[in-house]
CSV table of C-alpha atoms in Angstrom, one decimal:
chain,number,residue,atom,x,y,z
A,1,ARG,CA,4.6,25.2,-13.1
A,2,GLN,CA,3.0,23.3,-10.5
A,3,TYR,CA,5.2,20.8,-10.4
A,4,GLU,CA,8.6,23.2,-10.1
A,5,GLU,CA,7.5,25.1,-6.9
A,6,LEU,CA,6.5,21.8,-5.4
A,7,SER,CA,10.3,20.3,-6.5
A,8,GLU,CA,11.5,23.7,-5.0
A,9,CYS,CA,9.6,23.6,-1.7
A,10,TRP,CA,10.9,20.1,-1.0
A,11,TRP,CA,14.3,21.0,-1.3
A,12,LYS,CA,14.3,24.2,0.9
A,13,ALA,CA,12.6,22.1,3.7
A,14,ARG,CA,15.3,19.7,2.8
A,15,MET,CA,18.1,21.7,2.6
A,16,GLY,CA,16.8,23.3,5.7
A,17,ASP,CA,17.0,20.1,8.1
A,18,GLN,CA,20.3,19.8,7.1
A,19,GLN,CA,21.6,23.2,8.4
A,20,GLU,CA,19.9,23.0,11.4
A,21,GLN,CA,21.3,19.5,12.0
A,22,ALA,CA,24.5,21.1,10.7
A,23,THR,CA,24.0,23.5,13.2
A,24,SER,CA,23.5,21.1,15.9
A,25,ASP,CA,26.6,19.0,15.2
A,26,GLY,CA,29.1,22.0,15.9
A,27,ILE,CA,29.7,23.1,12.3
A,28,ASP,CA,30.3,26.9,12.6
A,29,ASP,CA,27.9,29.0,9.9
A,30,GLY,CA,30.1,26.4,7.7
A,31,ALA,CA,33.4,28.0,8.3
A,32,ARG,CA,34.7,25.0,9.6
A,33,ARG,CA,33.8,21.6,11.7
A,34,PHE,CA,34.6,21.5,15.1
A,35,THR,CA,33.9,18.1,15.6
A,36,TRP,CA,33.3,14.7,13.4
A,37,SER,CA,29.1,14.4,12.2
A,38,VAL,CA,29.7,12.4,8.8
A,39,ARG,CA,25.6,11.6,8.6
A,40,ALA,CA,24.0,9.8,6.1
A,41,SER,CA,22.0,11.9,3.4
A,42,ALA,CA,17.5,11.7,3.5
A,43,LEU,CA,18.4,8.3,0.2
A,44,THR,CA,19.0,6.0,3.1
A,45,VAL,CA,15.1,6.3,4.4
A,46,SER,CA,14.5,4.8,0.8
A,47,ALA,CA,14.0,0.9,2.4
A,48,ASN,CA,12.8,-1.9,0.3
A,49,PRO,CA,9.1,-2.9,2.2
A,50,ILE,CA,10.2,-6.2,1.3
A,51,ARG,CA,13.9,-6.4,3.4
A,52,LEU,CA,11.9,-4.6,6.6
A,53,ILE,CA,9.6,-7.0,6.9
A,54,VAL,CA,11.7,-10.0,5.9
A,55,ASP,CA,15.2,-9.0,7.7
A,56,ASP,CA,13.5,-9.9,10.6
A,57,LEU,CA,13.2,-13.8,9.5
A,58,VAL,CA,17.4,-14.0,8.9
A,59,GLY,CA,18.7,-17.0,10.6
A,60,LYS,CA,14.9,-18.0,11.8
A,61,GLU,CA,14.6,-21.2,9.8
A,62,ASN,CA,14.5,-25.2,11.9
A,63,PRO,CA,18.4,-25.5,12.1
A,64,GLU,CA,17.2,-29.4,11.8
A,65,LEU,CA,16.0,-29.4,8.7
A,66,GLU,CA,17.3,-28.1,4.7
A,67,LEU,CA,16.2,-24.7,4.0
A,68,ILE,CA,13.9,-24.4,0.9
A,69,SER,CA,13.6,-21.1,0.0
A,70,LEU,CA,10.3,-21.2,-2.5
A,71,ALA,CA,11.1,-16.9,-2.1
A,72,GLN,CA,13.7,-15.4,-4.2
A,73,GLY,CA,12.5,-13.9,-8.3
A,74,ASP,CA,15.5,-14.9,-9.4
A,75,PRO,CA,14.9,-17.6,-12.3
A,76,THR,CA,18.5,-18.9,-12.1
A,77,ALA,CA,18.7,-20.0,-8.1
A,78,TYR,CA,18.6,-23.5,-8.4
A,79,GLY,CA,20.1,-24.2,-11.7
A,80,HIS,CA,16.7,-26.6,-13.7
A,81,LEU,CA,16.3,-23.3,-16.4
A,82,LYS,CA,19.1,-22.5,-18.3
A,83,PRO,CA,19.3,-19.2,-21.3
A,84,PRO,CA,19.2,-19.9,-24.4
A,85,GLU,CA,22.5,-21.1,-25.6
A,86,GLU,CA,22.5,-18.8,-28.7
A,87,ALA,CA,22.3,-16.0,-26.2
A,88,VAL,CA,25.7,-16.8,-23.8
A,89,ALA,CA,27.2,-17.6,-27.5
A,90,ALA,CA,26.7,-14.2,-28.1
A,91,VAL,CA,27.5,-12.5,-25.1
A,92,VAL,CA,30.8,-14.9,-25.8
A,93,SER,CA,32.0,-13.5,-28.9
A,94,ALA,CA,31.3,-9.9,-28.3
A,95,PHE,CA,33.4,-9.6,-25.3
A,96,SER,CA,35.6,-11.9,-27.2
A,97,SER,CA,36.4,-9.6,-29.9
A,98,GLY,CA,38.1,-7.1,-28.6
A,99,ASN,CA,35.6,-4.8,-30.5
A,100,HIS,CA,33.6,-3.9,-27.6
A,101,ASN,CA,35.9,-2.7,-24.9
A,102,GLY,CA,35.4,1.5,-25.1
A,103,TYR,CA,32.7,3.3,-23.9
A,104,ALA,CA,29.6,3.6,-25.3
A,105,ALA,CA,26.7,6.2,-26.3
A,106,SER,CA,25.3,6.7,-22.9
A,107,THR,CA,22.0,6.5,-24.0
A,108,GLY,CA,23.6,3.1,-25.7
A,109,LEU,CA,25.5,1.1,-28.6
A,110,ALA,CA,23.0,2.3,-32.1
A,111,SER,CA,23.3,-1.3,-33.1
A,112,CYS,CA,21.5,-2.4,-29.5
A,113,ARG,CA,19.0,0.3,-29.7
A,114,MET,CA,17.7,-0.4,-33.0
A,115,ALA,CA,17.0,-3.7,-31.9
A,116,ILE,CA,15.4,-2.6,-29.2
A,117,ALA,CA,13.4,-0.6,-30.8
A,118,ALA,CA,12.3,-3.4,-34.1
A,119,ALA,CA,11.7,-6.1,-31.7
A,120,HIS,CA,9.5,-3.7,-29.8
A,121,SER,CA,7.9,-1.8,-32.6
A,122,CYS,CA,3.4,-2.4,-32.9
A,123,GLU,CA,2.6,-3.9,-36.2
A,124,GLY,CA,0.2,-0.8,-38.0
A,125,ARG,CA,1.7,1.9,-36.5
A,126,PRO,CA,5.0,3.5,-36.8
A,127,PRO,CA,7.8,1.7,-36.3
A,128,LEU,CA,9.9,2.9,-32.5
A,129,CYS,CA,13.7,4.3,-34.2
A,130,ARG,CA,16.8,4.2,-32.4
A,131,ASP,CA,15.9,7.9,-30.5
A,132,ASP,CA,12.7,6.0,-29.2
A,133,VAL,CA,15.1,3.5,-27.0
A,134,PHE,CA,17.7,3.9,-24.3
A,135,VAL,CA,19.3,1.1,-22.7
A,136,THR,CA,19.6,1.0,-19.3
A,137,VAL,CA,21.2,-1.2,-15.9
A,138,GLY,CA,18.6,-3.3,-15.4
A,139,CYS,CA,14.9,-3.3,-15.6
A,140,SER,CA,15.2,-1.0,-12.5
A,141,GLU,CA,17.4,1.6,-13.8
A,142,ALA,CA,14.6,1.7,-16.6
A,143,LEU,CA,11.7,2.2,-13.9
A,144,GLU,CA,14.1,4.9,-12.6
A,145,HIS,CA,14.6,6.7,-15.2
A,146,CYS,CA,10.4,6.9,-16.2
A,147,ILE,CA,9.0,7.4,-13.0
A,148,ALA,CA,12.7,10.3,-12.5
A,149,VAL,CA,11.7,12.3,-15.2
A,150,LEU,CA,7.6,11.8,-15.7
A,151,ALA,CA,7.0,13.3,-11.4
A,152,ALA,CA,8.9,16.5,-9.8
A,153,PRO,CA,9.5,15.6,-6.0
A,154,GLY,CA,5.6,16.8,-4.1
A,155,SER,CA,3.9,15.1,-7.2
A,156,SER,CA,2.1,11.6,-7.2
A,157,ILE,CA,1.9,8.1,-9.3
A,158,LEU,CA,-0.2,5.5,-8.9
A,159,LEU,CA,0.9,2.1,-8.8
A,160,PRO,CA,-1.1,-1.0,-8.7
A,161,SER,CA,-2.0,-3.0,-5.2
A,162,PRO,CA,-1.1,-5.8,-5.2
A,163,GLY,CA,2.6,-4.7,-6.3
A,164,PHE,CA,6.1,-4.6,-6.7
A,165,PRO,CA,7.5,-2.6,-3.8
A,166,LEU,CA,10.2,-1.2,-5.5
A,167,TYR,CA,7.9,1.1,-7.2
A,168,GLU,CA,7.7,2.5,-4.1
A,169,THR,CA,10.8,2.2,-3.0
A,170,ILE,CA,11.8,4.6,-5.8
A,171,CYS,CA,9.3,6.9,-5.8
A,172,HIS,CA,10.0,8.1,-1.9
A,173,ARG,CA,13.7,7.8,-2.8
A,174,HIS,CA,12.8,11.0,-5.3
A,175,GLY,CA,10.0,12.5,-2.5
A,176,ILE,CA,6.8,11.6,-4.8
A,177,VAL,CA,3.8,10.4,-3.1
A,178,CYS,CA,2.6,7.1,-3.7
A,179,ARG,CA,-1.3,6.6,-4.6
A,180,PHE,CA,-2.0,2.5,-5.2
A,181,TYR,CA,-4.6,1.4,-7.0
A,182,SER,CA,-6.5,-2.2,-6.7
A,183,LEU,CA,-6.4,-4.6,-8.7
A,184,LEU,CA,-8.9,-7.3,-8.4
A,185,PRO,CA,-9.0,-10.7,-7.9
A,186,GLU,CA,-12.0,-11.9,-8.4
A,187,GLN,CA,-11.6,-10.7,-11.3
A,188,GLY,CA,-8.2,-12.1,-12.6
A,189,TRP,CA,-6.5,-9.5,-10.7
A,190,GLU,CA,-7.4,-6.9,-13.1
A,191,VAL,CA,-7.2,-3.4,-13.2
A,192,ASP,CA,-9.6,-1.0,-10.5
A,193,LEU,CA,-10.2,1.2,-13.0
A,194,ASN,CA,-13.2,3.4,-10.4
A,195,SER,CA,-10.0,3.5,-7.8
A,196,ILE,CA,-7.7,4.9,-10.4
A,197,LYS,CA,-10.2,7.9,-11.5
A,198,ARG,CA,-11.4,8.3,-8.1
A,199,LEU,CA,-7.4,8.8,-6.6
A,200,THR,CA,-6.3,10.9,-9.6
A,201,ASP,CA,-5.8,14.7,-9.4
A,202,GLY,CA,-3.7,18.1,-9.9
A,203,THR,CA,-0.6,16.2,-9.0
A,204,THR,CA,-0.8,13.1,-11.4
A,205,ALA,CA,2.2,12.4,-12.9
A,206,ALA,CA,1.5,9.4,-14.4
A,207,VAL,CA,0.3,5.7,-13.7
A,208,LEU,CA,1.6,2.0,-13.9
A,209,ILE,CA,0.5,-0.8,-15.8
A,210,ASN,CA,2.8,-4.2,-14.6
A,211,ASN,CA,1.2,-6.6,-17.2
A,212,PRO,CA,2.4,-9.5,-17.1
A,213,SER,CA,2.4,-9.0,-13.0
A,214,ASN,CA,4.7,-9.3,-10.3
A,215,PRO,CA,3.2,-11.2,-7.3
A,216,CYS,CA,0.2,-11.5,-8.9
A,217,GLY,CA,0.8,-13.7,-11.9
A,218,ALA,CA,-2.5,-11.9,-14.5
A,219,VAL,CA,-1.8,-11.5,-17.8
A,220,TYR,CA,-4.1,-8.7,-19.0
A,221,SER,CA,-6.8,-9.4,-22.1
A,222,ARG,CA,-6.6,-6.7,-25.3
A,223,GLU,CA,-10.2,-6.1,-23.6
A,224,HIS,CA,-9.0,-4.9,-20.3
A,225,LEU,CA,-6.0,-2.8,-22.1
A,226,GLN,CA,-8.5,-1.0,-24.3
A,227,ASP,CA,-10.2,0.2,-20.7
A,228,ILE,CA,-7.3,1.1,-18.8
A,229,VAL,CA,-6.2,3.2,-21.6
A,230,ARG,CA,-9.3,5.0,-22.1
A,231,CYS,CA,-9.3,5.5,-18.2
A,232,VAL,CA,-6.3,7.3,-18.5
A,233,ASP,CA,-7.1,9.3,-21.7
A,234,GLU,CA,-9.4,10.3,-20.8
A,235,LEU,CA,-7.6,11.6,-17.2
A,236,LYS,CA,-4.5,13.1,-19.6
A,237,LEU,CA,-1.8,10.1,-17.7
A,238,PRO,CA,1.2,8.9,-19.3
A,239,ILE,CA,1.1,5.3,-18.6
A,240,ILE,CA,4.8,3.7,-17.3
A,241,ALA,CA,4.3,0.4,-18.5
A,242,ASP,CA,6.4,-2.5,-16.7
A,243,GLU,CA,6.3,-5.1,-19.2
A,244,VAL,CA,9.1,-6.7,-17.6
A,245,TYR,CA,7.9,-10.5,-17.7
A,246,ALA,CA,6.7,-9.4,-21.3
A,247,GLY,CA,5.9,-12.4,-23.5
A,248,MET,CA,6.3,-15.3,-20.3
A,249,THR,CA,2.2,-16.3,-20.3
A,250,PHE,CA,1.0,-19.6,-20.2
A,251,ASP,CA,-2.0,-20.3,-22.6
A,252,LYS,CA,-2.3,-16.5,-23.8
A,253,ARG,CA,-1.1,-13.9,-25.8
A,254,PHE,CA,0.4,-11.4,-24.1
A,255,VAL,CA,-0.2,-8.3,-25.6
A,256,PRO,CA,1.9,-4.9,-25.1
A,257,VAL,CA,-0.1,-1.6,-24.0
A,258,ALA,CA,2.0,0.1,-26.4
A,259,GLU,CA,-0.3,-1.8,-29.3
A,260,VAL,CA,-3.9,-0.8,-28.3
A,261,ALA,CA,-2.5,3.0,-27.0
A,262,THR,CA,-2.5,5.5,-29.3
A,263,SER,CA,-3.8,8.6,-28.0
A,264,VAL,CA,-1.4,7.9,-24.8
A,265,PRO,CA,2.2,8.1,-24.7
A,266,VAL,CA,3.6,5.4,-23.1
A,267,PHE,CA,6.9,3.9,-21.5
A,268,SER,CA,7.8,0.6,-21.6
A,269,VAL,CA,10.2,-0.9,-19.6
A,270,GLY,CA,11.4,-4.3,-20.3
A,271,ALA,CA,14.7,-6.5,-19.9
A,272,LEU,CA,16.7,-9.9,-20.6
A,273,SER,CA,16.9,-10.3,-17.2
A,274,LYS,CA,12.9,-12.9,-16.8
A,275,ARG,CA,12.0,-13.5,-20.0
A,276,TRP,CA,15.8,-14.4,-21.2
A,277,LEU,CA,16.8,-16.1,-17.1
A,278,VAL,CA,20.0,-14.0,-17.3
A,279,PRO,CA,19.2,-11.2,-14.1
A,280,GLY,CA,22.6,-10.9,-13.6
A,281,TRP,CA,23.5,-9.3,-17.0
A,282,ARG,CA,21.6,-6.4,-16.1
A,283,LEU,CA,20.6,-5.0,-19.1
A,284,GLY,CA,17.2,-3.2,-19.5
A,285,TRP,CA,15.3,-0.3,-21.6
A,286,VAL,CA,13.0,2.1,-22.0
A,287,CYS,CA,10.7,2.3,-25.0
A,288,VAL,CA,9.0,6.2,-25.7
A,289,HIS,CA,5.9,5.1,-27.6
A,290,ASP,CA,4.1,8.7,-28.3
A,291,VAL,CA,2.2,7.8,-31.8
A,292,ASN,CA,0.1,11.3,-31.3
A,293,ASN,CA,3.5,13.2,-30.5
A,294,ASN,CA,1.7,14.3,-26.8
A,295,LEU,CA,5.0,14.2,-25.5
A,296,GLN,CA,6.2,17.3,-27.9
A,297,GLY,CA,8.5,19.9,-26.1
A,298,SER,CA,8.4,18.3,-23.2
A,299,GLY,CA,11.5,17.8,-22.7
A,300,VAL,CA,10.9,14.1,-21.7
A,301,ARG,CA,13.1,12.5,-23.7
A,302,GLU,CA,16.3,14.9,-22.9
A,303,ALA,CA,15.9,14.2,-19.1
A,304,ILE,CA,16.2,10.8,-19.4
A,305,ASN,CA,18.7,11.1,-21.9
A,306,SER,CA,20.6,13.1,-18.7
A,307,LEU,CA,20.0,10.2,-16.3
A,308,CYS,CA,21.3,7.8,-18.7
A,309,GLN,CA,24.5,9.6,-19.0
A,310,ILE,CA,24.9,9.6,-15.2
A,311,SER,CA,25.3,5.1,-15.5
A,312,LEU,CA,26.7,5.2,-18.8
A,313,GLY,CA,24.5,2.2,-19.5
A,314,PRO,CA,25.2,-1.3,-19.1
A,315,SER,CA,28.5,-3.2,-20.1
A,316,VAL,CA,28.8,-2.9,-23.9
A,317,PRO,CA,30.3,-6.5,-24.7
A,318,LEU,CA,26.6,-7.2,-23.7
A,319,GLN,CA,24.9,-4.4,-25.9
A,320,ALA,CA,26.6,-5.4,-28.7
A,321,ALA,CA,25.2,-9.6,-28.2
A,322,VAL,CA,21.7,-7.7,-27.9
A,323,PRO,CA,20.9,-7.6,-31.9
A,324,SER,CA,21.9,-11.3,-32.3
A,325,ILE,CA,19.5,-12.2,-28.8
A,326,LEU,CA,16.8,-10.4,-30.4
A,327,LEU,CA,16.5,-11.5,-33.4
A,328,ASN,CA,17.9,-16.0,-32.3
A,329,ASP,CA,14.1,-18.0,-32.8
A,330,ASP,CA,13.8,-19.6,-29.4
A,331,LYS,CA,9.9,-20.0,-29.3
A,332,LYS,CA,11.3,-24.0,-29.3
A,333,TRP,CA,12.9,-22.8,-26.4
A,334,LEU,CA,11.0,-20.5,-24.5
A,335,ALA,CA,8.0,-23.3,-24.3
A,336,GLY,CA,10.4,-25.4,-23.0
A,337,ILE,CA,10.4,-22.8,-20.0
A,338,MET,CA,7.2,-22.0,-20.0
A,339,GLY,CA,6.0,-25.3,-19.8
A,340,SER,CA,8.5,-25.5,-16.3
A,341,LEU,CA,6.8,-22.8,-15.2
A,342,LYS,CA,3.3,-24.2,-15.6
A,343,LEU,CA,4.3,-27.5,-14.3
A,344,ALA,CA,5.6,-25.3,-11.2
A,345,ALA,CA,2.1,-23.2,-10.9
A,346,ALA,CA,-0.1,-26.2,-11.1
A,347,THR,CA,1.7,-27.8,-8.8
A,348,ILE,CA,1.3,-24.9,-6.0
A,349,ALA,CA,-2.6,-24.4,-6.8
A,350,GLU,CA,-3.3,-28.1,-6.8
A,351,ARG,CA,-1.2,-28.7,-3.1
A,352,ALA,CA,-3.1,-25.5,-1.9
A,353,SER,CA,-6.7,-26.7,-3.0
A,354,LYS,CA,-6.1,-29.7,-0.3
A,355,ILE,CA,-5.0,-27.7,2.9
A,356,GLU,CA,-8.0,-26.3,4.2
A,357,GLY,CA,-7.5,-23.2,4.7
A,358,LEU,CA,-5.2,-22.0,1.7
A,359,SER,CA,-6.5,-21.2,-1.4
A,360,THR,CA,-6.1,-20.1,-4.6
A,361,VAL,CA,-8.3,-16.6,-6.1
A,362,ALA,CA,-7.3,-16.5,-9.2
A,363,PRO,CA,-4.5,-19.1,-10.8
A,364,PRO,CA,-1.8,-17.1,-12.2
A,365,GLN,CA,-1.9,-16.8,-16.1
A,366,GLY,CA,2.0,-15.9,-16.8
A,367,ALA,CA,5.1,-14.7,-14.9
A,368,MET,CA,7.0,-16.5,-11.8
A,369,TYR,CA,4.8,-15.9,-9.3
A,370,VAL,CA,1.6,-17.5,-7.6
A,371,LEU,CA,-0.1,-15.7,-4.9
A,372,ILE,CA,-1.9,-18.4,-2.3
A,373,GLN,CA,-4.5,-16.9,0.1
A,374,VAL,CA,-4.6,-17.7,3.9
A,375,ASP,CA,-7.5,-18.0,6.0
A,376,LEU,CA,-6.0,-16.2,9.1
A,377,ASN,CA,-8.4,-17.3,11.1
A,378,ALA,CA,-7.8,-20.8,10.8
A,379,PHE,CA,-4.0,-21.2,12.1
A,380,ARG,CA,-3.4,-20.8,15.6
A,381,ASP,CA,-0.9,-18.1,16.4
A,382,CYS,CA,-0.7,-16.9,12.7
A,383,SER,CA,-2.8,-13.9,13.0
A,384,THR,CA,-1.4,-12.3,10.2
A,385,ASP,CA,0.7,-13.3,6.8
A,386,VAL,CA,4.3,-11.9,8.2
A,387,ARG,CA,3.2,-14.2,11.2
A,388,PHE,CA,2.4,-17.5,9.4
A,389,ALA,CA,5.6,-17.4,7.0
A,390,GLU,CA,7.7,-16.4,10.2
A,391,LYS,CA,6.1,-19.9,12.5
A,392,LEU,CA,6.5,-21.4,8.8
A,393,LEU,CA,10.2,-20.6,8.4
A,394,ALA,CA,10.9,-21.7,12.1
A,395,GLU,CA,8.9,-25.0,12.1
A,396,GLU,CA,9.6,-26.8,9.2
A,397,SER,CA,12.5,-24.0,7.1
A,398,VAL,CA,10.0,-23.3,3.9
A,399,LEU,CA,10.8,-19.2,2.7
A,400,VAL,CA,7.8,-17.2,1.3
A,401,LEU,CA,7.4,-13.8,1.2
A,402,PRO,CA,4.4,-13.2,2.6
A,403,GLY,CA,1.8,-10.9,0.8
A,404,ASN,CA,2.4,-7.5,3.2
A,405,CYS,CA,5.5,-7.3,1.3
A,406,PHE,CA,3.1,-6.3,-2.4
A,407,LYS,CA,-0.2,-4.6,-0.5
A,408,ALA,CA,-1.4,-7.8,-0.3
A,409,PRO,CA,-2.5,-8.5,3.7
A,410,GLY,CA,-3.4,-12.3,4.2
A,411,PHE,CA,-1.9,-14.1,0.8
A,412,ILE,CA,1.7,-15.4,0.3
A,413,ARG,CA,3.8,-15.4,-2.6
A,414,ILE,CA,5.3,-18.3,-3.6
A,415,VAL,CA,7.8,-18.6,-7.1
A,416,THR,CA,7.3,-21.2,-9.8
A,417,THR,CA,10.4,-20.9,-10.6
A,418,VAL,CA,11.6,-24.1,-8.5
A,419,PRO,CA,11.8,-27.8,-9.4
A,420,VAL,CA,8.6,-29.5,-9.2
A,421,SER,CA,10.6,-32.0,-7.0
A,422,VAL,CA,11.7,-29.5,-4.7
A,423,LEU,CA,8.1,-28.4,-4.2
A,424,GLN,CA,6.5,-31.6,-3.2
A,425,THR,CA,8.9,-31.4,-0.4
A,426,ALA,CA,8.2,-27.8,1.0
A,427,TRP,CA,4.3,-28.5,-0.1
A,428,ASP,CA,4.7,-31.5,2.3
A,429,ARG,CA,6.3,-29.6,5.0
A,430,ILE,CA,3.6,-27.1,4.7
A,431,GLU,CA,1.0,-29.4,5.0
A,432,THR,CA,2.2,-30.7,8.4
A,433,PHE,CA,2.7,-26.9,9.5
A,434,CYS,CA,-0.6,-26.0,8.7
A,435,SER,CA,-2.0,-30.1,10.2
A,436,LYS,CA,0.3,-29.3,13.1
A,437,ARG,CA,-1.3,-25.2,13.6
A,438,ARG,CA,-5.0,-25.6,12.7
A,439,ILE,CA,-7.6,-24.7,14.3
A,440,LYS,CA,-9.4,-27.9,15.0
A,441,SER,CA,-13.4,-28.1,13.5
A,442,ARG,CA,-15.2,-31.2,12.6
A,443,LYS,CA,-14.3,-30.3,8.6
A,444,SER,CA,-10.1,-30.2,10.3
A,445,LEU,CA,-10.7,-33.9,11.4
A,446,ASP,CA,-11.8,-34.8,8.3
A,447,PHE,CA,-9.2,-33.0,6.4
A,448,GLU,CA,-6.5,-34.7,8.6
A,449,ALA,CA,-7.2,-38.0,7.9
A,450,ARG,CA,-6.4,-38.0,4.3
A,451,ILE,CA,-2.9,-36.1,4.8
A,452,MET,CA,0.5,-38.5,3.5
A,453,VAL,CA,3.5,-37.7,5.1
A,454,PRO,CA,6.8,-39.1,3.4
A,455,ALA,CA,8.1,-42.2,4.8
A,456,HIS,CA,11.7,-40.9,4.4
A,457,PRO,CA,13.1,-38.1,4.6
A,458,VAL,CA,14.1,-36.0,1.0
A,459,HIS,CA,17.0,-34.7,0.1
A,460,PHE,CA,17.9,-32.2,-1.9
A,461,GLY,CA,20.6,-29.5,-3.0
A,462,LEU,CA,20.0,-25.5,-2.1
A,463,PRO,CA,20.8,-23.1,-4.6
A,464,ARG,CA,24.6,-23.0,-5.8
A,465,VAL,CA,24.7,-20.0,-8.0
A,466,ALA,CA,26.6,-16.6,-7.0
A,467,SER,CA,23.1,-15.0,-7.3
A,468,GLN,CA,21.5,-16.9,-4.6
A,469,VAL,CA,21.8,-13.8,-2.0
A,470,GLY,CA,21.5,-11.3,-5.1
A,471,GLY,CA,17.7,-8.9,-6.1
A,472,HIS,CA,15.9,-7.3,-5.0
A,473,GLU,CA,14.5,-10.1,-2.3
A,474,GLY,CA,17.9,-11.3,-1.7
A,475,LEU,CA,16.2,-14.0,0.0
A,476,LEU,CA,18.1,-17.0,-0.4
A,477,LEU,CA,19.7,-16.1,2.8
A,478,ARG,CA,23.7,-16.5,3.0
A,479,ALA,CA,23.3,-17.0,6.8
A,480,ALA,CA,21.4,-19.8,6.1
A,481,HIS,CA,23.0,-21.6,4.2
A,482,LYS,CA,24.6,-23.8,6.7
A,483,PRO,CA,27.5,-26.5,5.4
A,484,GLY,CA,26.3,-29.5,6.4
A,485,LYS,CA,23.0,-29.0,7.1
């Protein structure tokens, strides 16, 4: 009832603003218009925080150097990481068969939903069924469905900080208040449970957990997930589990939140995009885990179904390929991909450790990212992480994402989906930049004596795939890709 009242107040306020604007724009009591007054809706204020920070960097790279992007979370960008051949063959077969050219059920093909349910059922628990699964247009839509059905306008959701900024964008779009709980860098970016308790009140609708983590690269242990579940069970909050990087870990097993949650409802979202290296396929899902039937009578499943009826789901041939993709034994392929990402992460950490003023607070354990801490007092005219990134791009044509994009001031995020040869060249430039801008000290002078500069420039191709300007970051900027550079 409280949420209904908040929702009603929100809509009345919004409609009142639009009515007042209409009167001032020359609309006579709603009867007819005297002047053109087409205006964008309030949804236009829901800008991705990454864009607000990074758009200012467009075209500001050094024209004398080829741009190297260490920013975009697209595993296909450089072309050296390929999806499993069997997955591609399954999609080709589905399209070629001619059997999947019509509409499917808005919640997804039955065969697709049953395959996802089987793959995400937890041992020792009642298996998921088809009706527990909703197929979506990528993980982004899965997240939006969960947030939209659990939180009414004016209510709040607890989000991680640092965290993926799309969560905040979705909440703002739906009039939901964002409250940010802390992740603890000195503890491997684990959740600060005290901050969750402190932020929770009567308006709190859910808590969102991202594991493995973007941007931190954290992978939570079973014990820590159990602590999280105990905490939210006391608070009676459902969990939205962003597990799009499920299985993408280096040296520890990925544990889904639902595996340790019995009394807490878990809305687990995932996709083919990261784990199978196909973000352009735009196929995701929501799995509703509710062992104790706490959602009975809530209308949540019906609400998700209603939202699915708007977009009608992803491409039907792609859905038809999902059973084959999930059943395929690709352990050997995945081990090779994760070995490449692990080597890149180790290279990033090793190069950062050799530059005074940069450090890796918590080594990544999975996903596709490394957070590098920047000593903002160590470099001239780099008083913020945004300024550091801006100057690095302008002088050395190396693009990184400032930590401010993720509510991690004083950090920069670097992706591990870059070939090591390109990473080494990028880090040569970063080292040069830091050397030129370092505020001198005796330690700095000793350090500079060890800096190695390549004898000859290294040339390599920029990403050449169509998705290079896509994704939520969209940071392999079309304006920066100039022929002949």
